mmCIF file of C-alpha atoms in Angstrom:
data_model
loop_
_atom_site.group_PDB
_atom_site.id
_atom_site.type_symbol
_atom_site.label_atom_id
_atom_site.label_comp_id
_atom_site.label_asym_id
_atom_site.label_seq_id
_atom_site.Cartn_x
_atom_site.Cartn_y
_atom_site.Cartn_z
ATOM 1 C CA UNK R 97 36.859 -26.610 24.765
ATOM 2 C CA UNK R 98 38.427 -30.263 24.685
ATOM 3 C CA UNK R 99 38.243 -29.683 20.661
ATOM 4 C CA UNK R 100 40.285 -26.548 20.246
ATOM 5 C CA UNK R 101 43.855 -26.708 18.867
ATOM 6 C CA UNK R 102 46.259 -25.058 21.140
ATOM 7 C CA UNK R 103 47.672 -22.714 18.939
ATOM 8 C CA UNK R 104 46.451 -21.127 15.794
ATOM 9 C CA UNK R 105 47.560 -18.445 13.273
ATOM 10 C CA UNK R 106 45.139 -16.336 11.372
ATOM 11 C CA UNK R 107 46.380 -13.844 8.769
ATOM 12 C CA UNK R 108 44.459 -10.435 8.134
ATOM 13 C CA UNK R 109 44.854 -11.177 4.347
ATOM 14 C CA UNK R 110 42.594 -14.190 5.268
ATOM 15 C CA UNK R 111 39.664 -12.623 7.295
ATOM 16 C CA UNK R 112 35.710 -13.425 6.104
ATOM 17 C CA UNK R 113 33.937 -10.465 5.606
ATOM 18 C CA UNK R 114 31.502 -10.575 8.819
ATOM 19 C CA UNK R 115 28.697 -9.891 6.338
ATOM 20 C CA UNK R 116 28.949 -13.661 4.581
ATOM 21 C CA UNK R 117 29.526 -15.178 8.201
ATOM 22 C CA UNK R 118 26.362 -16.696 10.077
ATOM 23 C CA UNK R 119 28.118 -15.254 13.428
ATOM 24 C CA UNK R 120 25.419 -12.577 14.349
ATOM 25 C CA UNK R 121 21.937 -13.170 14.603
ATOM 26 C CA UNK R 122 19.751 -10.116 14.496
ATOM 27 C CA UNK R 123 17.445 -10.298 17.584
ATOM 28 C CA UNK R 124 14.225 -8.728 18.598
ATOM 29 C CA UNK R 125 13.311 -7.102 15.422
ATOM 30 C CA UNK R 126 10.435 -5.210 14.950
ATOM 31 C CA UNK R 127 8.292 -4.155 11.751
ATOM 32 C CA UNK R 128 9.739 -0.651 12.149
ATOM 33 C CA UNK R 129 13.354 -1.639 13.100
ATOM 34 C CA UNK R 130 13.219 -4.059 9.658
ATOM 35 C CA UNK R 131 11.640 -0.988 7.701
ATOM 36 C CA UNK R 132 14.469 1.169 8.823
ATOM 37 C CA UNK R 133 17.362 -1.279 8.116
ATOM 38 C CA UNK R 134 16.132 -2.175 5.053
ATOM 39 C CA UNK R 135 15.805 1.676 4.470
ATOM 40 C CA UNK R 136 19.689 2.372 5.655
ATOM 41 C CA UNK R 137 20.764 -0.820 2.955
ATOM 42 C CA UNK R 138 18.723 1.294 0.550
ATOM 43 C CA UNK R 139 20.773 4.620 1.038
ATOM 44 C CA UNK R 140 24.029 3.269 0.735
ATOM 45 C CA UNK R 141 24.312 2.679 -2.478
ATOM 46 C CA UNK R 142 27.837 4.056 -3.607
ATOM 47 C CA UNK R 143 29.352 2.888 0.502
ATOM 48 C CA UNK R 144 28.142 1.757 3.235
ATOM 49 C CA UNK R 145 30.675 3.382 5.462
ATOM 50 C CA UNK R 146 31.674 0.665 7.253
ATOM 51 C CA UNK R 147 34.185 -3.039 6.738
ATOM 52 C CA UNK R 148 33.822 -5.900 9.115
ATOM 53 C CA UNK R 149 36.166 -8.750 9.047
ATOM 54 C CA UNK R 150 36.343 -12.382 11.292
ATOM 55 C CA UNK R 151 40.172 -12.336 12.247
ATOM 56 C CA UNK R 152 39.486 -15.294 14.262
ATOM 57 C CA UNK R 153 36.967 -17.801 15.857
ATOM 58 C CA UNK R 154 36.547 -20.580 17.889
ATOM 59 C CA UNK R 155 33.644 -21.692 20.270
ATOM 60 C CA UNK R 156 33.790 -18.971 23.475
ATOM 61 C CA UNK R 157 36.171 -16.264 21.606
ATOM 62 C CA UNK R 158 35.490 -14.202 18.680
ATOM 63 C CA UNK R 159 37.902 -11.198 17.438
ATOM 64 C CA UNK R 160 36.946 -8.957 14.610
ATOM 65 C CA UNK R 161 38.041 -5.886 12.796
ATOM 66 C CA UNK R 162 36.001 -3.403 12.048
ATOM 67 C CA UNK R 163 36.548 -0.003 10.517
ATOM 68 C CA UNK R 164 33.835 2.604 10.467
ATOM 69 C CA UNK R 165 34.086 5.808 8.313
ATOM 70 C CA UNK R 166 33.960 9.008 9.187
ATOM 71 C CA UNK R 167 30.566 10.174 11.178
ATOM 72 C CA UNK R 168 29.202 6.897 10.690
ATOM 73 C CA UNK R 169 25.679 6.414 12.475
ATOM 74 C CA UNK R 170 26.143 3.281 14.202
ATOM 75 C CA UNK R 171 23.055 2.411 15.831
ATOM 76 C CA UNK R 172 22.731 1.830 19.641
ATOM 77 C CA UNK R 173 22.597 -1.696 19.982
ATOM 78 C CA UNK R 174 23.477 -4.607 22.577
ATOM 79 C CA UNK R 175 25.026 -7.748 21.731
ATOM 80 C CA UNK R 176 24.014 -11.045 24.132
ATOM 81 C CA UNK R 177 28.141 -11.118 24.617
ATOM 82 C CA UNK R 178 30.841 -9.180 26.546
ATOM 83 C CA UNK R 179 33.552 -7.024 24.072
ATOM 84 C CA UNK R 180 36.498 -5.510 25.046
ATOM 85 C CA UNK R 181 37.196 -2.955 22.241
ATOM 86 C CA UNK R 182 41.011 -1.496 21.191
ATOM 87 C CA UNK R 183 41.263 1.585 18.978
ATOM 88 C CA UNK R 184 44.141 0.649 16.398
ATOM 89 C CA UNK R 185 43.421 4.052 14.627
ATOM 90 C CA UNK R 186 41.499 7.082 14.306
ATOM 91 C CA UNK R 187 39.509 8.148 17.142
ATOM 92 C CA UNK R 188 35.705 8.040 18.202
ATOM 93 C CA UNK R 189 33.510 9.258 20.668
ATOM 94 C CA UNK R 190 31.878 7.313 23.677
ATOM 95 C CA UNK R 191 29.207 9.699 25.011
ATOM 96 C CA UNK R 192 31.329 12.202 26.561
ATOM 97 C CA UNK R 193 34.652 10.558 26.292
ATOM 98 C CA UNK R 194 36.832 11.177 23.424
ATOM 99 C CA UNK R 195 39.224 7.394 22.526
ATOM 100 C CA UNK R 196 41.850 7.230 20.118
ATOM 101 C CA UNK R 197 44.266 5.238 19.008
ATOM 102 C CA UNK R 198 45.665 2.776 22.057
ATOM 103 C CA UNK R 199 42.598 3.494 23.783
ATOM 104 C CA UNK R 200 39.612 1.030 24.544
ATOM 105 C CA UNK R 201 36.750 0.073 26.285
ATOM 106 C CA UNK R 202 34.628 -3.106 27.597
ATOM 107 C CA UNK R 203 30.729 -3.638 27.078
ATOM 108 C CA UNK R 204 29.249 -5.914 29.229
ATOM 109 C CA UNK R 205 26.852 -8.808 27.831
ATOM 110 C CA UNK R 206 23.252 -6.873 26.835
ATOM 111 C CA UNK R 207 24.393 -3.167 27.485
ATOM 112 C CA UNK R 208 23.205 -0.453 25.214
ATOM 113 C CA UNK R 209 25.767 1.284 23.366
ATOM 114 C CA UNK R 210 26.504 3.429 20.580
ATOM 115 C CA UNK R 211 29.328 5.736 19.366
ATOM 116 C CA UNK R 212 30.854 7.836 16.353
ATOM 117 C CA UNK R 213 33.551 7.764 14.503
ATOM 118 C CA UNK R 214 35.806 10.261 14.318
ATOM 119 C CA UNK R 215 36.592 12.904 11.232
ATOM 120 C CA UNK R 216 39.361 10.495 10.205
ATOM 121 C CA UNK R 217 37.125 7.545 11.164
ATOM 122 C CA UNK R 218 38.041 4.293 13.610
ATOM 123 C CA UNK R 219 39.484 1.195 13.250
ATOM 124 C CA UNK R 220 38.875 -0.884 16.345
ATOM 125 C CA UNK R 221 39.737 -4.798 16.997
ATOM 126 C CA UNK R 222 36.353 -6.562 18.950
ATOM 127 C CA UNK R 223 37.192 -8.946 21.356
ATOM 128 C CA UNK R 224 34.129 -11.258 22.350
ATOM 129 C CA UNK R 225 33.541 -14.057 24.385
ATOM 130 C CA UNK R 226 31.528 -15.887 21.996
ATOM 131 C CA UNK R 227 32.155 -16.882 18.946
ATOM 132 C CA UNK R 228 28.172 -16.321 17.740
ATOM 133 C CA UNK R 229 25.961 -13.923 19.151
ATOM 134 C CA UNK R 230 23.588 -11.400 19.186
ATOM 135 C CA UNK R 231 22.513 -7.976 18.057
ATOM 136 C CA UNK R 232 19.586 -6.260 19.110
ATOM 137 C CA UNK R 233 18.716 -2.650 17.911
ATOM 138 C CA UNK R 234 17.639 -0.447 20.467
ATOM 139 C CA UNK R 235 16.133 2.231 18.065
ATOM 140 C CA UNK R 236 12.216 2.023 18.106
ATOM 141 C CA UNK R 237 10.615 4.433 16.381
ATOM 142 C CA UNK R 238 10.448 5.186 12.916
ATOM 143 C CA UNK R 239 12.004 8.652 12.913
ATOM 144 C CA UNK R 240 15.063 7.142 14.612
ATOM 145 C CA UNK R 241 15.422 4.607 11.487
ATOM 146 C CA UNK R 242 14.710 7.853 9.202
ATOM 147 C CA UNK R 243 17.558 9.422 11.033
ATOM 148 C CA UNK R 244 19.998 7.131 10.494
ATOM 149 C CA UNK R 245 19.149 6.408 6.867
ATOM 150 C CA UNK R 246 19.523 10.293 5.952
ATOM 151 C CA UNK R 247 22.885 10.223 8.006
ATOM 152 C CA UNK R 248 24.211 7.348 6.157
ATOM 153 C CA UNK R 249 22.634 8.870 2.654
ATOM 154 C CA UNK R 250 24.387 12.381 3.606
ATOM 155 C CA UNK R 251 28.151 11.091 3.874
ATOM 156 C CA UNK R 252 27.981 8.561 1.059
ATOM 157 C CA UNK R 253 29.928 11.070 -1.556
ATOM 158 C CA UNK R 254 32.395 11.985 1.276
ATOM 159 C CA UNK R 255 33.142 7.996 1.780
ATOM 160 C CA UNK R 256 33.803 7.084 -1.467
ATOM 161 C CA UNK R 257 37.710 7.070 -1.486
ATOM 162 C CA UNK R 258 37.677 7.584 1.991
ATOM 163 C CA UNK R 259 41.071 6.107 3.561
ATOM 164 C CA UNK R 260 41.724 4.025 6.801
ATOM 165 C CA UNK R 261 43.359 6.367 9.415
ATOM 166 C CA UNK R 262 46.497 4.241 9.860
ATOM 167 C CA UNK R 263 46.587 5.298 6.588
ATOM 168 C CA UNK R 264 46.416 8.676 7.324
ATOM 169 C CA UNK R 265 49.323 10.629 9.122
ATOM 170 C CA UNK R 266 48.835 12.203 12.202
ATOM 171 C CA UNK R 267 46.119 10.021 13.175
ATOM 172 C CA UNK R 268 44.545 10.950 16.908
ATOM 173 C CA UNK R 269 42.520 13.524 15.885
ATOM 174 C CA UNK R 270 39.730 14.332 18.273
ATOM 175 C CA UNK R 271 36.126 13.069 17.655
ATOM 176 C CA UNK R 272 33.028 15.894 16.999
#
């Protein structure tokens, strides 16, 4: 890390969209996990529920922001990298556990995970220790993919115009 300035300033108004970025190489993809993403990119045709930005990068440290609209089916997936996550707003739910704003949580490097956004949606900041890395969808069969594709196709009218929740008052409101 002899390379790296010692001090840098990145401004929000700045960020990449992740999506342009070479960052995250899809990993162990199967015929039906391609089918069914290429499926879900086929649904979401007025919003795809979802806005990923690179805040900042630099070889062993990644942080993004991502915000994910309400009841958005994000996959379960692993990443090849450790992320500490921090709810700015909104609130989501973790398998049992309910997180909202303030809140957070750490995935270890190659650990399953999944959760879902709250009625107001999340906004989370993803800490990473790598600036590239991995995602590999754990989903395998092909009513899984056809699952997530009709969830994404069922909220895309209630998305459009949907607001940020720390643009929304009163914004820890409990995940479903």
């Amino acid at each position: 890390m002899a390379d790296v300035a010692p001090f840098k300033i990145y401004r929000a108004a700045q960020a990449a969209d992740f999506n342009e970025l070479d960052h995250m190489e899809y990993a162990g993809l199967t015929p039906i996990i391609e089918a069914g993403l290429a499926k879900a990119g086929e649904v979401t045709n007025k919003d795809a529920g979802n806005v990923v930005k690179e805040l900042f990068s630099m070889p062993g440290m990644s942080l993004t922001y991502a915000w994910f609209k309400s009841g958005f089916p994000l996959p379960l997936h692993t990443h090849n990298a450790d992320c500490l996550y921090y709810i700015v707003a909104g609130s989501l739910k973790l398998g049992t556990e309910e997180l909202g704003a303030g809140d957070g949580f750490f995935v270890g490097s190659n650990v399953p995970y999944t959760y879902k956004p709250g009625p107001n949606g999340v906004e989370v900041l993803e800490f990473r220790t790598a600036n590239k890395f991995d995602i590999r969808f754990m989903g395998k069969t092909e009513s899984y993919w056809n699952k997530t594709a009709q969830a994404l196709a069922d909220k895309q009218d209630a998305w459009v115009g949907e607001r940020k929740p720390s643009e929304v008052a009163g914004q820890m409101v409990p995940a479903e």
